[in-house]
XYZ file of C-alpha atoms in Angstrom:
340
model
C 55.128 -10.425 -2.087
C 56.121 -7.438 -0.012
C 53.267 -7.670 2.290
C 53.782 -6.442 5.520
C 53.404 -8.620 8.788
C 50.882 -8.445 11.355
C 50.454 -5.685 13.118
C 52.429 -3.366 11.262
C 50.951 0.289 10.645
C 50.565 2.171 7.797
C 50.376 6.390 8.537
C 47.032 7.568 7.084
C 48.362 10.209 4.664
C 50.096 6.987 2.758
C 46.657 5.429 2.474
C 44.448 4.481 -0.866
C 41.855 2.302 -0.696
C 40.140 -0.136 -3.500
C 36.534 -0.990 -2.583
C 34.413 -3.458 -4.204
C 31.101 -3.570 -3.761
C 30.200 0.396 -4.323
C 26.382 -0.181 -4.995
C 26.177 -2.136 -1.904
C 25.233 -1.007 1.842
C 28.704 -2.106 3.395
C 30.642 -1.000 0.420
C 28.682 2.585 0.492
C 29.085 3.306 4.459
C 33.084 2.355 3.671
C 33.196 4.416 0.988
C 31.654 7.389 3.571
C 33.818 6.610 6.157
C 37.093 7.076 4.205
C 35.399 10.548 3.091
C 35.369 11.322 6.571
C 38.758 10.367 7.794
C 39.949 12.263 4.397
C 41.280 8.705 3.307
C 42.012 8.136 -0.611
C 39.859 5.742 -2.007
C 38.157 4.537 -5.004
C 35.915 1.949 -6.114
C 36.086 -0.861 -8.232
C 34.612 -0.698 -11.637
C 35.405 -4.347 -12.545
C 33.461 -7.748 -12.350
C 35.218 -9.877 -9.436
C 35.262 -13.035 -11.953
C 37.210 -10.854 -14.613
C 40.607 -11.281 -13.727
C 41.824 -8.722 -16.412
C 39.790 -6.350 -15.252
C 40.680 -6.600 -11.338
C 43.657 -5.964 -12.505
C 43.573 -2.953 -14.030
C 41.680 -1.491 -11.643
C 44.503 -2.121 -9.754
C 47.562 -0.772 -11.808
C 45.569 2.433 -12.232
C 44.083 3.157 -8.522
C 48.040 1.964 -7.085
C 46.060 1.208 -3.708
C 48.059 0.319 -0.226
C 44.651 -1.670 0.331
C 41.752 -3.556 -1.214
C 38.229 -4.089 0.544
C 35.855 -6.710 -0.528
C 32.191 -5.643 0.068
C 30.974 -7.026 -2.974
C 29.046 -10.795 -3.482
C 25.767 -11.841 -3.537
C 23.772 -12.787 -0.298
C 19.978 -12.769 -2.394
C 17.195 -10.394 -2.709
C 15.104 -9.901 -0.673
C 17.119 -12.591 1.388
C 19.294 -15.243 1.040
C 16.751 -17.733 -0.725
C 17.166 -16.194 -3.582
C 20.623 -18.288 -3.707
C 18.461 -21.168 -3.831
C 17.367 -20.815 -7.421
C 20.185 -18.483 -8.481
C 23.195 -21.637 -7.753
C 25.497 -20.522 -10.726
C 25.466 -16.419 -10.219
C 25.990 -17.075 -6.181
C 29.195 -19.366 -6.963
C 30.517 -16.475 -10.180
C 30.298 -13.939 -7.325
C 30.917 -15.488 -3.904
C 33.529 -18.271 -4.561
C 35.191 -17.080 -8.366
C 35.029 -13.429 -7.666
C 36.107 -13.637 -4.324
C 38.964 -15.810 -5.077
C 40.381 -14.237 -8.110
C 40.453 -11.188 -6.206
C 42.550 -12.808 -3.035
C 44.769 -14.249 -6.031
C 45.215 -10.776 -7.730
C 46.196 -9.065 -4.716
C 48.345 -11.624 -3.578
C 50.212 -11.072 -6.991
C 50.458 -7.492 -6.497
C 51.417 -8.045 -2.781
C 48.309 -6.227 -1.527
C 46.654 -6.704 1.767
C 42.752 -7.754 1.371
C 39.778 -6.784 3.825
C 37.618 -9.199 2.777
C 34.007 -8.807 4.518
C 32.857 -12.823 4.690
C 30.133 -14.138 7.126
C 29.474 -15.653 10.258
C 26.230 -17.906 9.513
C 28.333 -20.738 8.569
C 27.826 -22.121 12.119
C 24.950 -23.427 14.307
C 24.378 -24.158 17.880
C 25.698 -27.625 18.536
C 26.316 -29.975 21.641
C 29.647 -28.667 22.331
C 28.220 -24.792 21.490
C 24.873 -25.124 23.127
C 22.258 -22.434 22.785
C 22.614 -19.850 26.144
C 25.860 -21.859 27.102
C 28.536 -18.645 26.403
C 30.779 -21.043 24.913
C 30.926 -19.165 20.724
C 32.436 -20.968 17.899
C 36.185 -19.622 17.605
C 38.387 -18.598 14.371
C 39.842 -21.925 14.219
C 36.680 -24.027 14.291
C 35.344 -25.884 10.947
C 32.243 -24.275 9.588
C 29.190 -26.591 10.553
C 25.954 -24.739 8.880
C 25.214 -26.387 5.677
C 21.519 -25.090 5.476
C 21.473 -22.728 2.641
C 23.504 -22.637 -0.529
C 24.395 -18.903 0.359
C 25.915 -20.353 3.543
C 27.922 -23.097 1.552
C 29.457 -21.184 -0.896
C 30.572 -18.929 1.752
C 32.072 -21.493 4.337
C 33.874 -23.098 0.524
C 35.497 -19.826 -0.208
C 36.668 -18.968 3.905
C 38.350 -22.372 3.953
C 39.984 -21.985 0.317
C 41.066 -18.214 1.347
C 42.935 -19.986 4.555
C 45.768 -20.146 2.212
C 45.979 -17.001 0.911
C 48.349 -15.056 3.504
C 47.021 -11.614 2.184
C 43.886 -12.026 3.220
C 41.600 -10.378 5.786
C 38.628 -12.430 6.336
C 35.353 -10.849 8.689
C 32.823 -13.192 9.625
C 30.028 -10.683 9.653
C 26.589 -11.313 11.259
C 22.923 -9.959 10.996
C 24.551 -6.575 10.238
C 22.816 -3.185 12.020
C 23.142 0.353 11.407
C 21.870 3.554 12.807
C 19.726 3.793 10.012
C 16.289 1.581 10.315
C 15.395 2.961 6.904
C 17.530 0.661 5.061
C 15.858 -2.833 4.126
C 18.986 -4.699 4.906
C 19.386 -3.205 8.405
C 18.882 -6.553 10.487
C 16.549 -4.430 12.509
C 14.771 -3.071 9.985
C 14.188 -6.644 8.440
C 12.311 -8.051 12.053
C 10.321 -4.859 12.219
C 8.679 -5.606 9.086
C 8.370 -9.741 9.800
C 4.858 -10.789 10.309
C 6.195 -13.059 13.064
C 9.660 -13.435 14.417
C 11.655 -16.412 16.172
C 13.356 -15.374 19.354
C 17.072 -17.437 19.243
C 20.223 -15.559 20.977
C 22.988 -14.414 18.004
C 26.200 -12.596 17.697
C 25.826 -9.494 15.392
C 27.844 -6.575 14.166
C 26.974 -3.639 14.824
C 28.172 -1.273 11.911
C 28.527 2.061 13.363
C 31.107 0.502 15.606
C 32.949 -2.385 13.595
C 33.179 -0.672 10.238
C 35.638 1.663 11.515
C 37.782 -0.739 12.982
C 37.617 -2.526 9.945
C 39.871 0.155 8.481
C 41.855 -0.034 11.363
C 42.460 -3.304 11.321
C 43.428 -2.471 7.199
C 46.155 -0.057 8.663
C 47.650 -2.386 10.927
C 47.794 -4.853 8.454
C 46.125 -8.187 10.365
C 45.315 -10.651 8.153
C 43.837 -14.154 8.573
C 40.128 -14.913 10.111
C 38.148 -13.160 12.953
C 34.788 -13.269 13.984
C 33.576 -9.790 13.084
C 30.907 -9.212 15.666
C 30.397 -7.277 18.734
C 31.061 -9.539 21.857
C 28.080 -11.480 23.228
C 24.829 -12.229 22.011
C 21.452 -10.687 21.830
C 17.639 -12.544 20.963
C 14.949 -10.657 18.543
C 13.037 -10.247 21.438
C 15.458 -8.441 23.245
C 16.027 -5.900 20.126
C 12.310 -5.385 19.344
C 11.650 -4.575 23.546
C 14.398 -2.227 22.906
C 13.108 -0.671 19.730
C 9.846 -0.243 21.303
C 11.542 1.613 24.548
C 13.562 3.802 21.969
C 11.832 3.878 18.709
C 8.291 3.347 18.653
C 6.294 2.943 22.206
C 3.257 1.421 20.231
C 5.508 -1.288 18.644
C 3.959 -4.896 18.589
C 5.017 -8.278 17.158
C 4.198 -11.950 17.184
C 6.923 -15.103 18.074
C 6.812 -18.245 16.056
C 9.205 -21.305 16.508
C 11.520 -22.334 14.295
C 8.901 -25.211 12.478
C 6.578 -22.553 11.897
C 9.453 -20.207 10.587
C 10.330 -23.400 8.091
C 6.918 -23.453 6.610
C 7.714 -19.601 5.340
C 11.153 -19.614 4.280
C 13.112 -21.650 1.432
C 16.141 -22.336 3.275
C 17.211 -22.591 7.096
C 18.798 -20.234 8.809
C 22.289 -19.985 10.586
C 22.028 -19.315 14.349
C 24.842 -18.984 16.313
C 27.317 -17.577 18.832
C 30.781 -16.023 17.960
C 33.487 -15.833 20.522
C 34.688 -12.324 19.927
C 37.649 -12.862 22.145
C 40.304 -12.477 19.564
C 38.475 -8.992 18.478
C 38.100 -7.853 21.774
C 41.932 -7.858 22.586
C 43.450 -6.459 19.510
C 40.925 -3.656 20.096
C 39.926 -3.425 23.979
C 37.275 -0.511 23.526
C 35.113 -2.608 21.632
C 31.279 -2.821 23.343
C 29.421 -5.642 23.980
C 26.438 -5.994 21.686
C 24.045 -4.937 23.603
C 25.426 -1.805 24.827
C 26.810 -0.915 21.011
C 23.138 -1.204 20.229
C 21.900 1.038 22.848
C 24.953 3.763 21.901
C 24.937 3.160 18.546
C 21.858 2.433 16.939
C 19.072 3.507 19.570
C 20.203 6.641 21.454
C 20.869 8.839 18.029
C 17.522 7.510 17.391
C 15.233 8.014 20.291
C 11.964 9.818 19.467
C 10.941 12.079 21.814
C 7.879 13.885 22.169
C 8.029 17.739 22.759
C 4.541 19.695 24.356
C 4.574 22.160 21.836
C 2.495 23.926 19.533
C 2.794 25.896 16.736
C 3.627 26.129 12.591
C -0.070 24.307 12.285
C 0.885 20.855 14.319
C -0.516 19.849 17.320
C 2.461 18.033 19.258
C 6.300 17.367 17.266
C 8.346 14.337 17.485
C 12.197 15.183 17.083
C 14.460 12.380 15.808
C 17.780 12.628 14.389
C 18.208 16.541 13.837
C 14.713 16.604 12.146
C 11.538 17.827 14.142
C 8.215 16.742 12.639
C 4.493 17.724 12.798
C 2.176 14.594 13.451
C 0.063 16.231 10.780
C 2.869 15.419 7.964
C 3.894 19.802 8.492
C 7.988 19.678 7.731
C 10.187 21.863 9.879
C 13.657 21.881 8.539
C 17.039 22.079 10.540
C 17.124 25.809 10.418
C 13.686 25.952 11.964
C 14.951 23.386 14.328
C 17.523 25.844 16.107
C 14.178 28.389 17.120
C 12.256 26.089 18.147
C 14.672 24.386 20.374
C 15.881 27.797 21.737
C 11.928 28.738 22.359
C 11.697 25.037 24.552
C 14.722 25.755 26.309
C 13.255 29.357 27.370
């Protein structure tokens, strides 16, 4: 196939990347990334279930690499799978597998960004034990269709030795604008659960996603930062960071039934294999805190002036509580005047 072995390395300027999944949020940070490292890339234009068309995509973007960020996980969550059986299967378990099967032909190397919540706490992974479900372990979540499909098409992919599978889990970013920020989603919940879960933290893991695409590893890892963190334990932190005024309400998981279509996954990953092909990676709580809640810590400046009584600055921006916009350029006065 002339796919090269694990842990090989490709040199940057030899680089072009094929992403799928260009209207998505993983597929559009990727796509910014490469941007930034002034890596080639371009995105897919064909269906994942259209063989012919994967495959001229292909022959005319000649890419080194191909990233999956495309599927369906439901909107406005994965319930939506419930009712939708026949479009989750053409996108999560055809797509995905004529694209492995494409590659493979063309002796291409796959990133293929899977999930993790194809596992729940169990007797011999109890809940607050440490001991997370490993590569090798068998799927044992069968609560949601969404979850199914996705635990069909990571054990079918096992045999395709191009392949790149991340088990991705309640994703975060640094941006708790976007509705599928994992963060964003519990800010807006009427009522949360509070379970300990293994999650990826974006900013971080993204980037060593395209590592991982230059070295060349293939096969399955648990894509999330190492350790575990509870709802509880983000919202306390969002309220110390974000908003100081921030309250929400717990619920169990019967009263979280009652509201929802389909179960959820919760789960620990053992991030051990992650952690030593890339030793720098942070624990999940501390990626959180550098990551996500530092570059967005509000704080409150005593000062007056353009026709607002006190300004919050947060993330470059400074703004009046009266709904008065300064812009960046006004930023670099005002700063200079506080620092005086």
């Amino acid at each position: 196939m002339g796919i090269q072995t694990n842990g090989s390395n490709d040199s940057p300027s030899n680089l072009k990347f094929l992403i799928y999944g260009r209207t998505g949020w993983i597929g559009g940070l990727l796509g910014r990334l490469c941007s930034d490292r002034n890596i080639s890339f371009v995105y897919g234009s064909g269906r994942l279930e259209n063989r012919a068309d994967l495959i001229a995509d292909i022959e005319s973007s000649k890419p080194t690499h191909v990233f999956n960020a495309a599927g369906v996980t439901g909107r406005p969550n994965v319930d939506w799978c419930e009712s939708h059986k026949v479009e989750t299967i053409r996108a999560n378990v055809a797509g995905t597998l004529t694209l492995a099967d494409v590659c493979r032909e063309k002796g291409i190397v796959l990133v293929n960004y899977a999930t993790g919540c194809i596992f729940e706490y169990d007797d011999s992974h109890p809940l607050g034990s440490g001991v997370g479900f490993k590569e090798e372990d068998q799927p044992n979540f069968v609560g949601s269709f969404y979850s199914k499909t996705k635990a069909m098409v990571e054990e079918l992919l096992k045999n395709y030795d191009n392949v790149c599978t991340l088990r991705v889990r309640m994703p975060i970013s640094s941006d708790l604008q976007n509705p599928r920020n994992f963060i964003t989603k519990i800010t807006k919940y009427d009522k949360v659960v509070n379970i300990p879960n293994s999650m990826t933290i974006l900013d971080e893991l993204l980037p060593i996603s395209i590592e991982m695409a230059k070295r060349n590893l293939t096969g399955i890892w648990n894509f999330t930062n190492p350790g575990v963190v509870s709802h509880n334990e983000i919202l306390e932190m969002y309220k110390e960071y974000i908003d100081d005024g921030f309250t929400w309400k717990n619920f169990n998981l019967e009263e979280q039934a009652k509201v929802i279509i389909a179960p959820r996954s919760n789960n620990e990953l053992d991030a051990s294999k992650l952690k030593k092909e890339f030793p720098e990676l942070l624990g999940i709580k501390e990626s959180l805190i550098k990551y996500v809640f530092e570059p967005n810590r509000k704080v409150e400046l005593g000062l007056r002036g353009a026709g607002c009584d006190w300004l919050v600055f947060n993330l470059g921006y400074l703004y009046c509580l009266n709904n008065v916009f300064l812009s960046r350029g006004t930023i670099s006065a005002i700063k200079f005047v506080v620092l005086l």
